[in-house]
Each structure stands twice: as structure tokens, then as C-alpha cells.
Coordinates of C-alpha atoms in Angstrom, one line a residue:
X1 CA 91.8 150.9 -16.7
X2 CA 91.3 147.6 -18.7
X3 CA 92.0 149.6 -21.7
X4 CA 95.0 150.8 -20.4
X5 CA 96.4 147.0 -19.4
X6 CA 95.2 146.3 -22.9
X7 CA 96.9 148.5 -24.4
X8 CA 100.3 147.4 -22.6
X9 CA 99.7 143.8 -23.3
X10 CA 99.4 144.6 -27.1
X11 CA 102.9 146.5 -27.3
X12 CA 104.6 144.2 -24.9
X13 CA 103.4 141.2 -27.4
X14 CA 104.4 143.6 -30.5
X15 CA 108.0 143.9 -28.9
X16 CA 107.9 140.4 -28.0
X17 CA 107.7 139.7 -32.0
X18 CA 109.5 142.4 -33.4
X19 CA 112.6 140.8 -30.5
X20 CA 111.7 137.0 -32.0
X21 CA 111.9 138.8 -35.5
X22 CA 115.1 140.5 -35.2
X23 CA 116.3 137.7 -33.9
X24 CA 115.3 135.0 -36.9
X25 CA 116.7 137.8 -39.0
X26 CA 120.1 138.1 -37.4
X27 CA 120.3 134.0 -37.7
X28 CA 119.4 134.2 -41.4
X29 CA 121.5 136.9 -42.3
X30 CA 124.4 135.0 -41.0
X31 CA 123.2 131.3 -41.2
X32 CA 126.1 130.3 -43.1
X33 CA 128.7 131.6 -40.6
X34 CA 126.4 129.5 -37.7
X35 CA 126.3 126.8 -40.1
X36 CA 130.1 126.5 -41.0
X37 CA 131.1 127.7 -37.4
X38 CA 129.2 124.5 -36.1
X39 CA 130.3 122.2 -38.6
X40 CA 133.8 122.4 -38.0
X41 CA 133.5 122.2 -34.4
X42 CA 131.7 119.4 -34.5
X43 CA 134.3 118.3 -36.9
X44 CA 137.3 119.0 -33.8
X45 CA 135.1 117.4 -31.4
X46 CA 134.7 113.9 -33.3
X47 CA 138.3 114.1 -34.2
X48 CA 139.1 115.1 -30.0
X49 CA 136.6 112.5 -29.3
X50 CA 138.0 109.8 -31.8
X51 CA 141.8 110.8 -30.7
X52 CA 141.2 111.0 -27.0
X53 CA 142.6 108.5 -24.6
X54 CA 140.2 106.4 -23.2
X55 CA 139.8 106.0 -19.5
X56 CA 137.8 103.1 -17.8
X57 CA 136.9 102.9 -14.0
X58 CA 137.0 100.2 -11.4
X59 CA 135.3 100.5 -8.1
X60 CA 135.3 98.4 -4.9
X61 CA 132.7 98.8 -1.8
X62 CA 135.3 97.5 1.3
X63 CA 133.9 96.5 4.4
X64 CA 136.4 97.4 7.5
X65 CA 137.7 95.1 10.2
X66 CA 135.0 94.8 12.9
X67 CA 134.9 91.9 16.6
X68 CA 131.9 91.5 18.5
X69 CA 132.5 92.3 21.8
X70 CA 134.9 91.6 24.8
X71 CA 137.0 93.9 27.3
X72 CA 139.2 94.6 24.1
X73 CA 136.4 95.8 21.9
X74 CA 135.7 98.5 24.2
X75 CA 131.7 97.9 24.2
X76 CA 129.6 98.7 27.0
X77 CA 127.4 95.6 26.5
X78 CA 129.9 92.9 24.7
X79 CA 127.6 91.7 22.2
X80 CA 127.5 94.9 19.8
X81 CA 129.9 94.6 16.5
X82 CA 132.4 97.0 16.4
X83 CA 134.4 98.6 14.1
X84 CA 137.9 98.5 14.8
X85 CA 139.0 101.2 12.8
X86 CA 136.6 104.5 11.9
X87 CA 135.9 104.1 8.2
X88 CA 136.8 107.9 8.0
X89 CA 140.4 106.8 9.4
X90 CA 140.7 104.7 6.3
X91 CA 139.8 107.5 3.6
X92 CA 142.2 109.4 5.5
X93 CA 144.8 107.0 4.9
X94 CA 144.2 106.5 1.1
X95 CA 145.0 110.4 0.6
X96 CA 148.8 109.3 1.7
X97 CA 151.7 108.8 -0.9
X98 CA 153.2 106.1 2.1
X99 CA 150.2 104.3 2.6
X100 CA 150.5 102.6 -0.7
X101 CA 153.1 99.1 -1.1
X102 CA 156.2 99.1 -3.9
X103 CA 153.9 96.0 -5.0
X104 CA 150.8 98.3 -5.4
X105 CA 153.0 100.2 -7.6
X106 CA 154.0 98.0 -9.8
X107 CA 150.4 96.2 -10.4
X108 CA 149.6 99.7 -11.2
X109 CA 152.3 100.0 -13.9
X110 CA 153.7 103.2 -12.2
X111 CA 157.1 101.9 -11.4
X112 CA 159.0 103.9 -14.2
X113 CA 156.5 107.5 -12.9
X114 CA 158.5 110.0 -10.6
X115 CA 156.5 110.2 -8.1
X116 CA 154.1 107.2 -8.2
X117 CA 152.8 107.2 -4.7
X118 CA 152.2 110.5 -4.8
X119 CA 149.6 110.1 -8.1
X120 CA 148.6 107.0 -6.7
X121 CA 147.2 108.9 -3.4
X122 CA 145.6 111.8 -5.7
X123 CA 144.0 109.0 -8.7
X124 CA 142.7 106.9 -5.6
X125 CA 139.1 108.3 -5.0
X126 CA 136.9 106.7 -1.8
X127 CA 133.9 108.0 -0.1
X128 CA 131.7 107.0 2.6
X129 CA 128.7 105.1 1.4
X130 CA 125.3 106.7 2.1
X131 CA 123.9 105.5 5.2
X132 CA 126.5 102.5 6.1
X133 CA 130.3 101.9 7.6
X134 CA 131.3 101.1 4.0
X135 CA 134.5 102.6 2.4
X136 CA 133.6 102.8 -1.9
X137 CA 137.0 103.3 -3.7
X138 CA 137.4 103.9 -7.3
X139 CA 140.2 103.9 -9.6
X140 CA 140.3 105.3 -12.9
X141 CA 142.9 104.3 -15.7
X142 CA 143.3 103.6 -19.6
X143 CA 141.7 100.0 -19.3
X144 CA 139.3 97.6 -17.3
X145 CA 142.1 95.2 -16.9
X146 CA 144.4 97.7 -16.1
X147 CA 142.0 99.8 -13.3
X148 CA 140.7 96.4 -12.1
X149 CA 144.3 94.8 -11.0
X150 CA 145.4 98.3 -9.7
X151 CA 142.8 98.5 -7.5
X152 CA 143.0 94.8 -6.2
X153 CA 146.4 95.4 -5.5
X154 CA 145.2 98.7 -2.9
X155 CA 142.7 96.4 -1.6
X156 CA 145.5 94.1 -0.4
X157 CA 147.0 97.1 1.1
X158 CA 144.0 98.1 2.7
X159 CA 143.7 94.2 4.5
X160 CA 147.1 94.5 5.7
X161 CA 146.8 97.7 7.2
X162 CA 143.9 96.1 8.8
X163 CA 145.5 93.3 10.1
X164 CA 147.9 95.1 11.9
X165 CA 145.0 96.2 14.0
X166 CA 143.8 92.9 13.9
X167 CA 146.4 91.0 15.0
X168 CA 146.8 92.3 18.6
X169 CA 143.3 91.7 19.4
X170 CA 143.7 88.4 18.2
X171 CA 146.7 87.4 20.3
X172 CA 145.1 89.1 23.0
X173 CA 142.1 87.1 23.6
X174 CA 144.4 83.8 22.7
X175 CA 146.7 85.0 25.2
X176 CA 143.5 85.2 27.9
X177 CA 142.3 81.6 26.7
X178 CA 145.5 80.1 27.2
X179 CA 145.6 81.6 31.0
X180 CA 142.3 80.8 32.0
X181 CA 142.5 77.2 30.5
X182 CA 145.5 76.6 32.7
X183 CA 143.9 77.8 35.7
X184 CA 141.0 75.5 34.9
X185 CA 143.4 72.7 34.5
X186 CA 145.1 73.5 37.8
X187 CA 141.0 73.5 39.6
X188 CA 140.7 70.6 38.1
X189 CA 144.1 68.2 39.3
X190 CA 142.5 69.4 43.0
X191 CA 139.3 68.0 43.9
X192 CA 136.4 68.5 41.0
X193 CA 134.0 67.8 43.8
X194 CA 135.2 70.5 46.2
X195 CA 134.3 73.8 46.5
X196 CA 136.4 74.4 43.0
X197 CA 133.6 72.8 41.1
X198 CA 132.0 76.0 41.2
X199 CA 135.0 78.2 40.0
X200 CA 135.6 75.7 37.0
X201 CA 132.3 75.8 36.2
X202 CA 133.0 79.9 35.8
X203 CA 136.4 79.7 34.0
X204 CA 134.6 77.1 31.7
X205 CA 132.4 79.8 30.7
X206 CA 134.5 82.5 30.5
X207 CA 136.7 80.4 27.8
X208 CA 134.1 79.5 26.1
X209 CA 132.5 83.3 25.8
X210 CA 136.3 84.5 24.6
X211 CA 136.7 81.5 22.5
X212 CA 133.6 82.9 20.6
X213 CA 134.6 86.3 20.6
X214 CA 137.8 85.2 19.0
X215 CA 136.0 83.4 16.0
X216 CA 133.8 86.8 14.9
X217 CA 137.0 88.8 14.6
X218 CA 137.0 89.9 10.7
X219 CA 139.6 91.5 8.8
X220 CA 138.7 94.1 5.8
X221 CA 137.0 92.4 3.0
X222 CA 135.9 93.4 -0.2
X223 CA 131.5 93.3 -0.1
X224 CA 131.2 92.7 -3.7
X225 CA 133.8 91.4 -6.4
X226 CA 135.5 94.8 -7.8
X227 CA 133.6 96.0 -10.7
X228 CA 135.0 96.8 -14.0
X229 CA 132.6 98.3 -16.3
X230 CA 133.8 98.2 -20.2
X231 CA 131.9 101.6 -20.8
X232 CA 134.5 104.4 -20.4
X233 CA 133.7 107.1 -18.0
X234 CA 135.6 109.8 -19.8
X235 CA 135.6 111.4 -21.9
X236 CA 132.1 110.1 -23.3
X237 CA 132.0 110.9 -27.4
X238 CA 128.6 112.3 -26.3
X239 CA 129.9 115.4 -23.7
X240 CA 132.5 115.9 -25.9
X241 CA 130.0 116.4 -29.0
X242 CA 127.3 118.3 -26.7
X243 CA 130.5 121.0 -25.5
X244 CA 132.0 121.2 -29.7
X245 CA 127.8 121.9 -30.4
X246 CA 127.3 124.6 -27.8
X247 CA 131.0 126.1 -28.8
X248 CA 130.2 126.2 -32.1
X249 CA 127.2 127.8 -32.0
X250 CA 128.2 130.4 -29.7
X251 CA 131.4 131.0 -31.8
X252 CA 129.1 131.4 -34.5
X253 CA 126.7 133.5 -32.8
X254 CA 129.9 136.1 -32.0
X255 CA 131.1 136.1 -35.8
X256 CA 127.7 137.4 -37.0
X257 CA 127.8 139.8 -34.4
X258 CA 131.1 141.4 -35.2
X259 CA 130.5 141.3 -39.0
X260 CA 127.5 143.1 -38.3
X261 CA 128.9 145.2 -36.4
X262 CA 131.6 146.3 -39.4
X263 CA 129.4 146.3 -41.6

């Protein structure tokens, strides 16, 4: 029985060669086609690489409009920060042509394009960041400048947008200090040692508690400054070089094969 497994690792080695051999053999039979097939590829791919328009990414991590708090805020505790918009909401919105402003179009330079919302909504790429409420948005375009004022100009859009969900809350909570601070006033012409001292004592609380609330109420703001790397992310001379190298070679490979195969 060993002889027999032996015997079958012997000839599965020999075929193992004889393959490796045929195989050296085919490449040196035809080295000059692989050689001049892989040159000149590599020759397109420089020139592509050299000739190619270079693109440059900016990217901003955006933090969304959040209150601590309050009957308005919705929270079963008050104290608990909330956002006031889901950041899913916001990707959303970034996928439509209308969400972007006539002066978002112009800092992009797309004012002369014919339909420059509509590329502005497909260019604009944002994603949840891993573990957190975070938006990350990136835009990609021909220069650092370029991609960085472009994308400072959607961040403005995204902060109005915001506001407007802002604002209510805002003139909401003004709205109940203003009440209760006139009823505290009104306690107060009375008799402050009467049986009202007890109620001002509550509405003095309750403005100061909504007067607090009023003060964490944050609009969208950028976490970090937008980034601007000066390395372009595509297309990289090196992919560009790798593809040329693998075409060429394969190229090559198929032009020995079919001269082979007439001769």
C-alpha cells in the first residue's frame, strides 16, 4: 500500500514539473511578445496616468442639531441630549437635487452645468460614522481648494436646514419664559409673604430650569475643520500602473497562445 501512495506521489510530482516546464517553455518561446506586450502597456498607463485629470477629496464629520431636555425634546427624563433630527434624515436629504442652495452652486463652480443640483446630489457622498450620531460627507473634485470651498458651502446648507428645526424650539421655550416670568411678576405685586411665596418660589424654578434648557440648544456644527488632503484619491499613478501591468501581461499571455496555436 505504501508503495502504491509512492508510486502516486512520484508521478503527481513528475506532472507537477513537466506542467512548471511547459509552462517556462511557453514563456520563453514567446518572451518577446510578453515582453513588448507589457512594455507598451505600461507605456499607455504612464501616458493615461500622466494625462489623467486629477481629482482631490475633501471630507467633513458634521455633528447634528441636538437640546437637552424639556417638554419639547420629547425625553422621558429631561436631562438626556437629543437629537433633533435622525442623522439618517440628513443623508437622506443630501441625495436631493433641491436640498442644495443656488449659492452652493456657485461655490461649487457648477452654475454654467445643466443640471447642477442634480450632480451635486450624486458627487455628494455621506455615511454614518461607525458607532456614533455623526454624518461624514465627502466631496470629490479637480482641486483641494476647489473640493474644500464646495463642501463648506453644503455645510452651510446643512446648518440652515437645521435651524429651521431649531428655531421653533427656540422660540418655544422663550415663549414659556416670558409667560411664566409675567406670572411671577404678577405673585409678586400681591403679597411676597402670603401664601404666593410658595408658588413664586415654583415658577422661579421652572424659569430657571427652561432658561437652562434654552442655552444647550445647538445647531449642526462641523466636529473637525474640513479636511483637504493634497494627495489625489484617483486615479493614483500606482492602480493605474498595477491594471496597464496585469493587462499587459495577460494580453501578452493570449498572443503566444494564438501564435502557437497557428503555428
Amino acid at each position: 500500500m505504501k508503495t502504491d501512495d509512492m508510486v502516486e506521489h512520484l508521478n503527481n510530482a513528475s506532472s507537477s514539473e513537466l506542467t512548471l516546464v511547459e509552462l517556462l517553455k511557453f514563456i520563453k518561446n514567446g518572451w518577446k511578445v510578453l515582453a513588448i506586450s507589457t512594455f507598451l502597456s505600461l507605456c499607455i498607463g504612464a501616458g493615461y496616468a500622466f494625462l489623467s485629470q486629477e481629482k482631490f477629496q475633501a471630507i467633513a464629520t458634521m455633528e447634528m442639531a441636538s437640546t437637552q431636555g424639556g417638554e419639547v425634546s420629547l425625553s422621558t427624563d429631561g436631562t438626556q441630549t437629543i437629537l433633533l433630527e435622525k442623522p439618517n434624515n440628513l443623508v437622506e436629504k443630501l441625495k436631493l437635487p433641491l436640498f442644495y442652495s443656488e449659492k452652493t452652486i456657485e461655490k461649487c463652480q457648477l452654475k454654467n452645468h445643466k443640471s447642477a443640483n442634480e450632480f451635486l446630489s450624486k458627487t455628494i457622498k455621506s455615511s454614518l460614522v461607525k458607532n456614533t450620531t455623526y454624518v461624514s460627507i465627502t466631496y470629490i473634485d479637480t482641486a483641494p481648494l476647489k473640493a474644500n470651498e464646495c463642501l463648506t458651502a453644503v455645510v452651510e446648507d446643512i446648518k440652515n436646514d437645521q435651524a429651521k428645526i431649531v428655531e421653533p424650539i427656540l422660540e418655544y421655550r422663550k415663549t414659556q419664559i416670558d409667560l411664566l416670568t409675567s406670572q411671577l411678576n404678577q405673585t409678586v405685586t400681591m403679597n411676597s409673604k402670603s401664601t404666593y411665596f410658595y408658588s413664586q418660589q415654583i415658577l422661579v424654578n421652572e424659569i430657571d430650569k427652561l432658561s437652562l434648557q434654552l442655552v444647550t440648544i445647538k445647531n449642526a456644527a462641523l466636529l473637525t475643520p474640513i479636511f483637504s488632503p493634497p494627495n489625489r484619491v484617483e486615479p493614483t499613478p500606482s492602480q493605474i500602473l498595477l491594471i496597464f501591468l496585469i493587462l499587459g501581461i495577460t494580453i501578452g499571455l493570449i498572443l503566444i497562445k494564438m501564435k502557437k496555436f497557428f503555428d
